PDB file of C-alpha atoms in Angstrom:
ATOM      1  CA  UNK A 131     -79.415 -48.551 -37.983  1.00 30.00           C
ATOM      2  CA  UNK A 132     -77.109 -50.400 -40.640  1.00 32.00           C
ATOM      3  CA  UNK A 133     -78.198 -49.683 -43.835  1.00 33.00           C
ATOM      4  CA  UNK A 134     -75.630 -51.312 -46.467  1.00 35.00           C
ATOM      5  CA  UNK A 135     -72.856 -53.488 -45.929  1.00 37.00           C
ATOM      6  CA  UNK A 136     -69.784 -54.526 -48.023  1.00 39.00           C
ATOM      7  CA  UNK A 137     -66.812 -56.850 -47.544  1.00 38.00           C
ATOM      8  CA  UNK A 138     -63.070 -55.543 -48.717  1.00 39.00           C
ATOM      9  CA  UNK A 139     -59.677 -56.267 -47.593  1.00 40.00           C
ATOM     10  CA  UNK A 140     -60.507 -58.307 -44.498  1.00 41.00           C
ATOM     11  CA  UNK A 141     -62.850 -55.261 -43.464  1.00 42.00           C
ATOM     12  CA  UNK A 142     -66.464 -55.032 -43.364  1.00 43.00           C
ATOM     13  CA  UNK A 143     -68.111 -51.733 -43.332  1.00 42.00           C
ATOM     14  CA  UNK A 144     -71.321 -50.976 -42.235  1.00 42.00           C
ATOM     15  CA  UNK A 145     -73.078 -47.807 -43.335  1.00 40.00           C
ATOM     16  CA  UNK A 146     -75.156 -46.099 -40.744  1.00 39.00           C
ATOM     17  CA  UNK A 147     -77.832 -43.724 -41.048  1.00 36.00           C
ATOM     18  CA  UNK A 148     -76.214 -40.690 -39.430  1.00 40.00           C
ATOM     19  CA  UNK A 149     -74.689 -37.712 -40.994  1.00 42.00           C
ATOM     20  CA  UNK A 150     -73.124 -34.895 -39.421  1.00 42.00           C
ATOM     21  CA  UNK A 151     -72.512 -31.243 -40.023  1.00 40.00           C
ATOM     22  CA  UNK A 152     -69.533 -30.701 -42.738  1.00 43.00           C
ATOM     23  CA  UNK A 153     -70.552 -33.772 -44.682  1.00 46.00           C
ATOM     24  CA  UNK A 154     -69.511 -36.211 -42.056  1.00 46.00           C
ATOM     25  CA  UNK A 155     -71.222 -39.757 -42.078  1.00 47.00           C
ATOM     26  CA  UNK A 156     -70.336 -42.390 -39.266  1.00 47.00           C
ATOM     27  CA  UNK A 157     -69.389 -45.919 -40.179  1.00 46.00           C
ATOM     28  CA  UNK A 158     -68.803 -48.794 -38.231  1.00 47.00           C
ATOM     29  CA  UNK A 159     -65.788 -50.766 -39.426  1.00 48.00           C
ATOM     30  CA  UNK A 160     -65.070 -54.276 -38.549  1.00 48.00           C
ATOM     31  CA  UNK A 161     -61.695 -56.073 -39.022  1.00 50.00           C
ATOM     32  CA  UNK A 162     -62.701 -59.458 -39.770  1.00 46.00           C
ATOM     33  CA  UNK A 163     -59.338 -61.221 -39.020  1.00 50.00           C
ATOM     34  CA  UNK A 164     -59.107 -59.449 -35.325  1.00 51.00           C
ATOM     35  CA  UNK A 165     -62.796 -59.458 -34.790  1.00 49.00           C
ATOM     36  CA  UNK A 166     -62.744 -55.941 -33.602  1.00 50.00           C
ATOM     37  CA  UNK A 167     -65.259 -53.011 -34.409  1.00 49.00           C
ATOM     38  CA  UNK A 168     -64.890 -49.433 -34.652  1.00 50.00           C
ATOM     39  CA  UNK A 169     -67.092 -46.442 -35.431  1.00 49.00           C
ATOM     40  CA  UNK A 170     -65.135 -44.299 -38.255  1.00 50.00           C
ATOM     41  CA  UNK A 171     -66.060 -40.780 -39.155  1.00 50.00           C
ATOM     42  CA  UNK A 172     -65.937 -40.369 -43.112  1.00 50.00           C
ATOM     43  CA  UNK A 173     -65.897 -36.900 -44.830  1.00 50.00           C
ATOM     44  CA  UNK A 174     -68.387 -37.900 -47.626  1.00 46.00           C
ATOM     45  CA  UNK A 175     -66.735 -35.211 -49.996  1.00 49.00           C
ATOM     46  CA  UNK A 176     -63.262 -36.917 -49.869  1.00 47.00           C
ATOM     47  CA  UNK A 177     -64.432 -40.183 -51.102  1.00 45.00           C
ATOM     48  CA  UNK A 178     -65.765 -38.110 -54.356  1.00 41.00           C
ATOM     49  CA  UNK A 179     -69.564 -38.706 -53.827  1.00 41.00           C
ATOM     50  CA  UNK A 180     -72.059 -37.140 -51.825  1.00 41.00           C
ATOM     51  CA  UNK A 181     -74.177 -40.373 -51.729  1.00 43.00           C
ATOM     52  CA  UNK A 182     -71.091 -42.594 -51.318  1.00 44.00           C
ATOM     53  CA  UNK A 183     -72.068 -46.049 -50.479  1.00 44.00           C
ATOM     54  CA  UNK A 184     -70.340 -48.547 -48.171  1.00 45.00           C
ATOM     55  CA  UNK A 185     -68.600 -50.513 -51.285  1.00 43.00           C
ATOM     56  CA  UNK A 186     -67.049 -47.046 -52.180  1.00 45.00           C
ATOM     57  CA  UNK A 187     -65.811 -46.541 -48.638  1.00 46.00           C
ATOM     58  CA  UNK A 188     -64.625 -50.114 -48.437  1.00 47.00           C
ATOM     59  CA  UNK A 189     -62.809 -49.635 -51.692  1.00 44.00           C
ATOM     60  CA  UNK A 190     -60.594 -46.944 -49.736  1.00 52.00           C
ATOM     61  CA  UNK A 191     -57.831 -48.023 -47.493  1.00 62.00           C
ATOM     62  CA  UNK A 192     -58.962 -46.070 -44.240  1.00 67.00           C
ATOM     63  CA  UNK A 193     -56.272 -45.055 -41.640  1.00 73.00           C
ATOM     64  CA  UNK A 194     -56.641 -45.319 -38.005  1.00 76.00           C
ATOM     65  CA  UNK A 195     -59.458 -43.245 -36.839  1.00 78.00           C
ATOM     66  CA  UNK A 196     -57.709 -39.654 -35.947  1.00 83.00           C
ATOM     67  CA  UNK A 197     -60.236 -39.264 -32.783  1.00 83.00           C
ATOM     68  CA  UNK A 198     -59.923 -42.689 -31.232  1.00 81.00           C
ATOM     69  CA  UNK A 199     -56.570 -43.492 -31.971  1.00 86.00           C
ATOM     70  CA  UNK A 200     -55.020 -40.121 -32.073  1.00 91.00           C
ATOM     71  CA  UNK A 201     -51.146 -39.441 -33.749  1.00 95.00           C
ATOM     72  CA  UNK A 202     -48.350 -38.151 -32.007  1.00 96.00           C
ATOM     73  CA  UNK A 203     -46.122 -35.600 -33.194  1.00 97.00           C
ATOM     74  CA  UNK A 204     -43.687 -38.590 -33.815  1.00 97.00           C
ATOM     75  CA  UNK A 205     -46.393 -40.321 -35.559  1.00 96.00           C
ATOM     76  CA  UNK A 206     -46.865 -37.581 -37.753  1.00 97.00           C
ATOM     77  CA  UNK A 207     -43.145 -36.621 -38.633  1.00 96.00           C
ATOM     78  CA  UNK A 208     -42.444 -40.464 -39.242  1.00 95.00           C
ATOM     79  CA  UNK A 209     -45.595 -40.726 -41.602  1.00 95.00           C
ATOM     80  CA  UNK A 210     -45.104 -37.283 -43.531  1.00 96.00           C
ATOM     81  CA  UNK A 211     -41.408 -36.247 -43.526  1.00 91.00           C
ATOM     82  CA  UNK A 212     -40.706 -37.454 -46.709  1.00 92.00           C
ATOM     83  CA  UNK A 213     -43.900 -36.568 -48.718  1.00 93.00           C
ATOM     84  CA  UNK A 214     -43.495 -34.063 -51.700  1.00 93.00           C
ATOM     85  CA  UNK A 215     -47.426 -33.025 -51.597  1.00 95.00           C
ATOM     86  CA  UNK A 216     -48.747 -30.020 -49.380  1.00 97.00           C
ATOM     87  CA  UNK A 217     -49.659 -30.859 -45.814  1.00 98.00           C
ATOM     88  CA  UNK A 218     -53.231 -29.864 -46.475  1.00 97.00           C
ATOM     89  CA  UNK A 219     -53.624 -32.258 -49.064  1.00 95.00           C
ATOM     90  CA  UNK A 220     -52.179 -35.018 -47.054  1.00 96.00           C
ATOM     91  CA  UNK A 221     -54.502 -34.029 -44.295  1.00 95.00           C
ATOM     92  CA  UNK A 222     -57.427 -35.024 -46.797  1.00 91.00           C
ATOM     93  CA  UNK A 223     -56.148 -38.093 -47.696  1.00 89.00           C
ATOM     94  CA  UNK A 224     -58.512 -40.536 -46.033  1.00 83.00           C
ATOM     95  CA  UNK A 225     -55.899 -43.505 -46.297  1.00 83.00           C
ATOM     96  CA  UNK A 226     -53.692 -41.566 -43.664  1.00 90.00           C
ATOM     97  CA  UNK A 227     -56.487 -39.491 -41.892  1.00 90.00           C
ATOM     98  CA  UNK A 228     -59.740 -41.067 -41.813  1.00 82.00           C
ATOM     99  CA  UNK A 229     -62.424 -38.580 -40.852  1.00 80.00           C
ATOM    100  CA  UNK A 230     -60.398 -35.383 -41.459  1.00 89.00           C
ATOM    101  CA  UNK A 231     -62.354 -33.201 -44.110  1.00 89.00           C
ATOM    102  CA  UNK A 232     -61.697 -29.900 -45.557  1.00 92.00           C
ATOM    103  CA  UNK A 233     -62.545 -27.634 -42.527  1.00 94.00           C
ATOM    104  CA  UNK A 234     -61.202 -29.871 -39.871  1.00 94.00           C
ATOM    105  CA  UNK A 235     -58.056 -29.963 -41.723  1.00 96.00           C
ATOM    106  CA  UNK A 236     -57.883 -25.801 -42.159  1.00 96.00           C
ATOM    107  CA  UNK A 237     -58.982 -25.705 -38.246  1.00 96.00           C
ATOM    108  CA  UNK A 238     -55.967 -27.966 -37.266  1.00 98.00           C
ATOM    109  CA  UNK A 239     -53.549 -25.978 -39.505  1.00 98.00           C
ATOM    110  CA  UNK A 240     -54.746 -22.495 -37.963  1.00 97.00           C
ATOM    111  CA  UNK A 241     -54.277 -23.616 -34.600  1.00 97.00           C
ATOM    112  CA  UNK A 242     -51.041 -25.312 -35.320  1.00 98.00           C
ATOM    113  CA  UNK A 243     -49.473 -22.330 -37.021  1.00 98.00           C
ATOM    114  CA  UNK A 244     -49.049 -24.304 -40.196  1.00 98.00           C
ATOM    115  CA  UNK A 245     -49.603 -23.082 -43.525  1.00 98.00           C
ATOM    116  CA  UNK A 246     -51.959 -25.559 -45.520  1.00 98.00           C
ATOM    117  CA  UNK A 247     -49.250 -25.385 -48.538  1.00 97.00           C
ATOM    118  CA  UNK A 248     -46.266 -26.462 -46.669  1.00 97.00           C
ATOM    119  CA  UNK A 249     -44.551 -29.210 -47.592  1.00 97.00           C
ATOM    120  CA  UNK A 250     -43.931 -32.108 -44.893  1.00 97.00           C
ATOM    121  CA  UNK A 251     -40.075 -32.263 -45.568  1.00 95.00           C
ATOM    122  CA  UNK A 252     -39.822 -28.480 -44.467  1.00 96.00           C
ATOM    123  CA  UNK A 253     -41.534 -28.684 -41.028  1.00 97.00           C
ATOM    124  CA  UNK A 254     -39.718 -29.308 -37.816  1.00 96.00           C
ATOM    125  CA  UNK A 255     -40.770 -31.887 -35.094  1.00 96.00           C
ATOM    126  CA  UNK A 256     -42.202 -29.407 -32.867  1.00 97.00           C
ATOM    127  CA  UNK A 257     -44.551 -28.015 -35.685  1.00 98.00           C
ATOM    128  CA  UNK A 258     -45.486 -31.970 -36.153  1.00 98.00           C
ATOM    129  CA  UNK A 259     -46.412 -31.895 -32.370  1.00 98.00           C
ATOM    130  CA  UNK A 260     -48.332 -28.638 -32.698  1.00 98.00           C
ATOM    131  CA  UNK A 261     -50.514 -29.969 -35.472  1.00 98.00           C
ATOM    132  CA  UNK A 262     -51.064 -33.717 -33.872  1.00 97.00           C
ATOM    133  CA  UNK A 263     -52.330 -31.797 -31.004  1.00 98.00           C
ATOM    134  CA  UNK A 264     -54.545 -29.462 -32.778  1.00 98.00           C
ATOM    135  CA  UNK A 265     -55.941 -32.049 -35.034  1.00 96.00           C
ATOM    136  CA  UNK A 266     -56.980 -34.208 -31.920  1.00 95.00           C
ATOM    137  CA  UNK A 267     -58.309 -31.159 -30.373  1.00 96.00           C
ATOM    138  CA  UNK A 268     -60.434 -29.989 -33.213  1.00 95.00           C
ATOM    139  CA  UNK A 269     -61.884 -33.465 -33.811  1.00 93.00           C
ATOM    140  CA  UNK A 270     -62.525 -34.029 -30.139  1.00 92.00           C
ATOM    141  CA  UNK A 271     -64.485 -30.345 -29.715  1.00 93.00           C
ATOM    142  CA  UNK A 272     -66.476 -30.912 -32.822  1.00 91.00           C
ATOM    143  CA  UNK A 273     -67.534 -34.524 -31.490  1.00 88.00           C
ATOM    144  CA  UNK A 274     -68.389 -33.597 -28.244  1.00 89.00           C
ATOM    145  CA  UNK A 275     -70.239 -30.707 -29.464  1.00 89.00           C
ATOM    146  CA  UNK A 276     -72.472 -32.906 -31.598  1.00 85.00           C
ATOM    147  CA  UNK A 277     -71.074 -31.186 -34.713  1.00 82.00           C
ATOM    148  CA  UNK A 278     -73.296 -28.264 -33.611  1.00 86.00           C
ATOM    149  CA  UNK A 279     -71.288 -24.999 -34.595  1.00 88.00           C
ATOM    150  CA  UNK A 280     -72.710 -23.034 -32.293  1.00 91.00           C
ATOM    151  CA  UNK A 281     -70.718 -24.773 -29.742  1.00 93.00           C
ATOM    152  CA  UNK A 282     -67.551 -24.567 -31.147  1.00 93.00           C
ATOM    153  CA  UNK A 283     -65.043 -22.011 -29.662  1.00 96.00           C
ATOM    154  CA  UNK A 284     -65.354 -18.658 -30.988  1.00 94.00           C
ATOM    155  CA  UNK A 285     -61.460 -18.382 -32.040  1.00 94.00           C
ATOM    156  CA  UNK A 286     -62.166 -21.200 -34.380  1.00 94.00           C
ATOM    157  CA  UNK A 287     -62.022 -20.192 -38.154  1.00 91.00           C
ATOM    158  CA  UNK A 288     -64.775 -22.141 -39.001  1.00 91.00           C
ATOM    159  CA  UNK A 289     -67.250 -19.389 -37.950  1.00 88.00           C
ATOM    160  CA  UNK A 290     -65.827 -17.137 -40.750  1.00 86.00           C
ATOM    161  CA  UNK A 291     -64.757 -19.585 -43.361  1.00 82.00           C
ATOM    162  CA  UNK A 292     -68.191 -19.499 -45.108  1.00 74.00           C
ATOM    163  CA  UNK A 293     -70.833 -16.931 -46.001  1.00 56.00           C
ATOM    164  CA  UNK A 294     -71.369 -14.870 -49.041  1.00 46.00           C
ATOM    165  CA  UNK A 295     -69.189 -16.046 -51.943  1.00 56.00           C
ATOM    166  CA  UNK A 296     -65.876 -15.830 -49.893  1.00 61.00           C
ATOM    167  CA  UNK A 297     -66.441 -15.817 -46.419  1.00 62.00           C
ATOM    168  CA  UNK A 298     -65.047 -13.422 -44.098  1.00 66.00           C
ATOM    169  CA  UNK A 299     -61.863 -11.662 -44.768  1.00 83.00           C
ATOM    170  CA  UNK A 300     -60.925 -11.232 -41.085  1.00 85.00           C
ATOM    171  CA  UNK A 301     -61.311 -13.032 -38.024  1.00 86.00           C
ATOM    172  CA  UNK A 302     -60.539 -11.234 -34.615  1.00 89.00           C
ATOM    173  CA  UNK A 303     -57.824  -8.906 -36.382  1.00 90.00           C
ATOM    174  CA  UNK A 304     -56.141 -11.323 -38.655  1.00 90.00           C
ATOM    175  CA  UNK A 305     -56.577 -11.284 -42.451  1.00 89.00           C
ATOM    176  CA  UNK A 306     -58.150 -14.442 -43.754  1.00 90.00           C
ATOM    177  CA  UNK A 307     -57.112 -15.710 -47.266  1.00 89.00           C
ATOM    178  CA  UNK A 308     -58.612 -18.649 -49.506  1.00 89.00           C
ATOM    179  CA  UNK A 309     -56.548 -20.337 -51.914  1.00 89.00           C
ATOM    180  CA  UNK A 310     -56.949 -23.775 -53.725  1.00 90.00           C
ATOM    181  CA  UNK A 311     -54.624 -26.456 -52.247  1.00 93.00           C
ATOM    182  CA  UNK A 312     -54.687 -30.004 -52.905  1.00 88.00           C
ATOM    183  CA  UNK A 313     -57.786 -29.322 -55.162  1.00 88.00           C
ATOM    184  CA  UNK A 314     -59.812 -27.729 -52.217  1.00 89.00           C
ATOM    185  CA  UNK A 315     -60.342 -24.041 -51.124  1.00 88.00           C
ATOM    186  CA  UNK A 316     -58.267 -23.463 -48.015  1.00 92.00           C
ATOM    187  CA  UNK A 317     -59.074 -20.525 -45.460  1.00 92.00           C
ATOM    188  CA  UNK A 318     -56.036 -19.875 -43.628  1.00 93.00           C
ATOM    189  CA  UNK A 319     -54.139 -16.702 -41.940  1.00 94.00           C
ATOM    190  CA  UNK A 320     -50.808 -15.691 -43.455  1.00 95.00           C
ATOM    191  CA  UNK A 321     -49.413 -14.038 -40.665  1.00 96.00           C
ATOM    192  CA  UNK A 322     -50.420 -16.944 -38.150  1.00 96.00           C
ATOM    193  CA  UNK A 323     -49.540 -19.708 -40.388  1.00 97.00           C
ATOM    194  CA  UNK A 324     -45.786 -20.306 -41.804  1.00 97.00           C
TER     195      UNK A 324
END
């Protein structure tokens, strides 16, 4: 059921009454010029308001949906290779990666072996390939599970990143650290992520 509508920069964004675990909401984004519609998942925390309305979403330029139109490693390399911000901060930028929130970014970085504070210009093309693959995989699995974390793979960092004040300090024999990167807490494994 659509509850709000806003038009901005040739797009109409329709807010839906749907919320998913981890602070995601589903939106239908309509390109008025192309007469196309597609659902986009937005991390509400990334628009800086828990009750973000459609106008605020519309004011943000959204990238392609990272699940429906996944990036390849070559796409990521071209998009990020000259950027000076940490890779984690860039993954949280909704104008680059619509639908990628804090835990999704951490999970994709964990499985790709890339440290959250890495600067993209220091990354090799193979690392971009692994990151693209991991990003798509995490989004696909989470979506297919209906954002039900009990259905997520046991090797996911997701299961230990929260709890208590800091979450677990170890996962499957690997030390987990929490550092602030891009203004957000990042859970990561220094021994696995370079």
